[in-house]
Amino acid sequence: MTYNRGTYDDQKLFGQHSVKWIEKGKPDAGKIMIFNNGFGRMDGNYSSVDIIAPQMDNAGKYIWIPANHISPASPLNGHTPILYSRLSTQAVSQVLNDSPMVIP
């Protein structure tokens, strides 16, 4: 596991990519959105768009305690499964001003 944090039993990301901060003025602004391919999940293979909100201190720096796992333990939205069994796109998901999320 990356950085020796966690095991397969608590792994949440499987082939993740296109990580980006959600822009100001959009729903969930300041949080982090991740496209998670999902290959190798314990509950079956499916892609999802996950949003996380790592803990931050008053100075806006991420909180990390070396003896613990990196937070958060789970995405805020659980996993938002992509409802198509075959997805082929040249663009990646994004948050819009009037909608929580769009997947092209």
C-alpha positions as protocol buffer text, in pm:
chain_id: "A"
residue {
  index: 1
  type: MET
  ca { x: 0 y: 0 z: 0 }
}
residue {
  index: 2
  type: THR
  ca { x: 113 y: 356 z: -66 }
}
residue {
  index: 3
  type: TYR
  ca { x: 319 y: 505 z: 215 }
}
residue {
  index: 4
  type: ASN
  ca { x: 253 y: 189 z: 419 }
}
residue {
  index: 5
  type: ARG
  ca { x: -89 y: 324 z: 521 }
}
residue {
  index: 6
  type: GLY
  ca { x: -371 y: 74 z: 533 }
}
residue {
  index: 7
  type: THR
  ca { x: -424 y: -271 z: 386 }
}
residue {
  index: 8
  type: TYR
  ca { x: -625 y: -420 z: 101 }
}
residue {
  index: 9
  type: ASP
  ca { x: -915 y: -456 z: 346 }
}
residue {
  index: 10
  type: ASP
  ca { x: -948 y: -79 z: 390 }
}
residue {
  index: 11
  type: GLN
  ca { x: -833 y: 33 z: 45 }
}
residue {
  index: 12
  type: LYS
  ca { x: -1069 y: 287 z: -119 }
}
residue {
  index: 13
  type: LEU
  ca { x: -894 y: 390 z: -443 }
}
residue {
  index: 14
  type: PHE
  ca { x: -831 y: 152 z: -734 }
}
residue {
  index: 15
  type: GLY
  ca { x: -664 y: 304 z: -1039 }
}
residue {
  index: 16
  type: GLN
  ca { x: -749 y: 663 z: -944 }
}
residue {
  index: 17
  type: HIS
  ca { x: -663 y: 957 z: -1170 }
}
residue {
  index: 18
  type: SER
  ca { x: -765 y: 1311 z: -1267 }
}
residue {
  index: 19
  type: VAL
  ca { x: -761 y: 1438 z: -910 }
}
residue {
  index: 20
  type: LYS
  ca { x: -858 y: 1805 z: -878 }
}
residue {
  index: 21
  type: TRP
  ca { x: -972 y: 2061 z: -626 }
}
residue {
  index: 22
  type: ILE
  ca { x: -1330 y: 2174 z: -675 }
}
residue {
  index: 23
  type: GLU
  ca { x: -1332 y: 2543 z: -771 }
}
residue {
  index: 24
  type: LYS
  ca { x: -1472 y: 2828 z: -561 }
}
residue {
  index: 25
  type: GLY
  ca { x: -1836 y: 2902 z: -637 }
}
residue {
  index: 26
  type: LYS
  ca { x: -1922 y: 2538 z: -712 }
}
residue {
  index: 27
  type: PRO
  ca { x: -2093 y: 2287 z: -481 }
}
residue {
  index: 28
  type: ASP
  ca { x: -1834 y: 2126 z: -250 }
}
residue {
  index: 29
  type: ALA
  ca { x: -1579 y: 2400 z: -332 }
}
residue {
  index: 30
  type: GLY
  ca { x: -1238 y: 2337 z: -179 }
}
residue {
  index: 31
  type: LYS
  ca { x: -1290 y: 1962 z: -155 }
}
residue {
  index: 32
  type: ILE
  ca { x: -1103 y: 1713 z: -372 }
}
residue {
  index: 33
  type: MET
  ca { x: -1266 y: 1512 z: -654 }
}
residue {
  index: 34
  type: ILE
  ca { x: -1112 y: 1184 z: -773 }
}
residue {
  index: 35
  type: PHE
  ca { x: -1202 y: 961 z: -1069 }
}
residue {
  index: 36
  type: ASN
  ca { x: -1169 y: 608 z: -930 }
}
residue {
  index: 37
  type: ASN
  ca { x: -1150 y: 332 z: -1195 }
}
residue {
  index: 38
  type: GLY
  ca { x: -1253 y: 76 z: -934 }
}
residue {
  index: 39
  type: PHE
  ca { x: -1081 y: -230 z: -1076 }
}
residue {
  index: 40
  type: GLY
  ca { x: -1018 y: -475 z: -791 }
}
residue {
  index: 41
  type: ARG
  ca { x: -1277 y: -349 z: -542 }
}
residue {
  index: 42
  type: MET
  ca { x: -1387 y: -610 z: -292 }
}
residue {
  index: 43
  type: ASP
  ca { x: -1754 y: -552 z: -386 }
}
residue {
  index: 44
  type: GLY
  ca { x: -1697 y: -574 z: -762 }
}
residue {
  index: 45
  type: ASN
  ca { x: -1544 y: -365 z: -1038 }
}
residue {
  index: 46
  type: TYR
  ca { x: -1716 y: -31 z: -1104 }
}
residue {
  index: 47
  type: SER
  ca { x: -1595 y: 323 z: -1161 }
}
residue {
  index: 48
  type: SER
  ca { x: -1694 y: 610 z: -936 }
}
residue {
  index: 49
  type: VAL
  ca { x: -1633 y: 977 z: -879 }
}
residue {
  index: 50
  type: ASP
  ca { x: -1533 y: 1026 z: -516 }
}
residue {
  index: 51
  type: ILE
  ca { x: -1520 y: 1354 z: -325 }
}
residue {
  index: 52
  type: ILE
  ca { x: -1304 y: 1384 z: -16 }
}
residue {
  index: 53
  type: ALA
  ca { x: -1250 y: 1662 z: 236 }
}
residue {
  index: 54
  type: PRO
  ca { x: -919 y: 1609 z: 416 }
}
residue {
  index: 55
  type: GLN
  ca { x: -897 y: 1762 z: 762 }
}
residue {
  index: 56
  type: MET
  ca { x: -723 y: 2100 z: 772 }
}
residue {
  index: 57
  type: ASP
  ca { x: -595 y: 2319 z: 1052 }
}
residue {
  index: 58
  type: ASN
  ca { x: -679 y: 2689 z: 1100 }
}
residue {
  index: 59
  type: ALA
  ca { x: -388 y: 2786 z: 873 }
}
residue {
  index: 60
  type: GLY
  ca { x: -534 y: 2581 z: 586 }
}
residue {
  index: 61
  type: LYS
  ca { x: -272 y: 2306 z: 605 }
}
residue {
  index: 62
  type: TYR
  ca { x: -361 y: 1938 z: 594 }
}
residue {
  index: 63
  type: ILE
  ca { x: -357 y: 1755 z: 927 }
}
residue {
  index: 64
  type: TRP
  ca { x: -149 y: 1439 z: 924 }
}
residue {
  index: 65
  type: ILE
  ca { x: -55 y: 1230 z: 1225 }
}
residue {
  index: 66
  type: PRO
  ca { x: 228 y: 988 z: 1130 }
}
residue {
  index: 67
  type: ALA
  ca { x: 94 y: 703 z: 1346 }
}
residue {
  index: 68
  type: ASN
  ca { x: -251 y: 714 z: 1185 }
}
residue {
  index: 69
  type: HIS
  ca { x: -400 y: 667 z: 843 }
}
residue {
  index: 70
  type: ILE
  ca { x: -426 y: 970 z: 622 }
}
residue {
  index: 71
  type: SER
  ca { x: -773 y: 1121 z: 653 }
}
residue {
  index: 72
  type: PRO
  ca { x: -1047 y: 1102 z: 549 }
}
residue {
  index: 73
  type: ALA
  ca { x: -1128 y: 733 z: 588 }
}
residue {
  index: 74
  type: SER
  ca { x: -1405 y: 742 z: 326 }
}
residue {
  index: 75
  type: PRO
  ca { x: -1530 y: 970 z: 50 }
}
residue {
  index: 76
  type: LEU
  ca { x: -1800 y: 1219 z: 152 }
}
residue {
  index: 77
  type: ASN
  ca { x: -2037 y: 1091 z: -111 }
}
residue {
  index: 78
  type: GLY
  ca { x: -1977 y: 723 z: -39 }
}
residue {
  index: 79
  type: HIS
  ca { x: -1903 y: 607 z: -389 }
}
residue {
  index: 80
  type: THR
  ca { x: -2097 y: 761 z: -675 }
}
residue {
  index: 81
  type: PRO
  ca { x: -2111 y: 472 z: -921 }
}
residue {
  index: 82
  type: ILE
  ca { x: -2106 y: 541 z: -1290 }
}
residue {
  index: 83
  type: LEU
  ca { x: -2421 y: 386 z: -1430 }
}
residue {
  index: 84
  type: TYR
  ca { x: -2275 y: 276 z: -1763 }
}
residue {
  index: 85
  type: SER
  ca { x: -2096 y: -57 z: -1794 }
}
residue {
  index: 86
  type: ARG
  ca { x: -1887 y: 78 z: -2083 }
}
residue {
  index: 87
  type: LEU
  ca { x: -1761 y: 430 z: -2045 }
}
residue {
  index: 88
  type: SER
  ca { x: -1536 y: 591 z: -2302 }
}
residue {
  index: 89
  type: THR
  ca { x: -1473 y: 962 z: -2272 }
}
residue {
  index: 90
  type: GLN
  ca { x: -1209 y: 1215 z: -2365 }
}
residue {
  index: 91
  type: ALA
  ca { x: -1310 y: 1437 z: -2075 }
}
residue {
  index: 92
  type: VAL
  ca { x: -1332 y: 1372 z: -1705 }
}
residue {
  index: 93
  type: SER
  ca { x: -1600 y: 1448 z: -1449 }
}
residue {
  index: 94
  type: GLN
  ca { x: -1642 y: 1797 z: -1308 }
}
residue {
  index: 95
  type: VAL
  ca { x: -1862 y: 1994 z: -1070 }
}
residue {
  index: 96
  type: LEU
  ca { x: -2093 y: 2253 z: -1229 }
}
residue {
  index: 97
  type: ASN
  ca { x: -2240 y: 2566 z: -1071 }
}
residue {
  index: 98
  type: ASP
  ca { x: -2596 y: 2430 z: -1067 }
}
residue {
  index: 99
  type: SER
  ca { x: -2532 y: 2057 z: -1037 }
}
residue {
  index: 100
  type: PRO
  ca { x: -2328 y: 1849 z: -795 }
}
residue {
  index: 101
  type: MET
  ca { x: -2143 y: 1657 z: -1065 }
}
residue {
  index: 102
  type: VAL
  ca { x: -2136 y: 1576 z: -1436 }
}
residue {
  index: 103
  type: ILE
  ca { x: -1975 y: 1278 z: -1603 }
}
residue {
  index: 104
  type: PRO
  ca { x: -1946 y: 1326 z: -1981 }
}
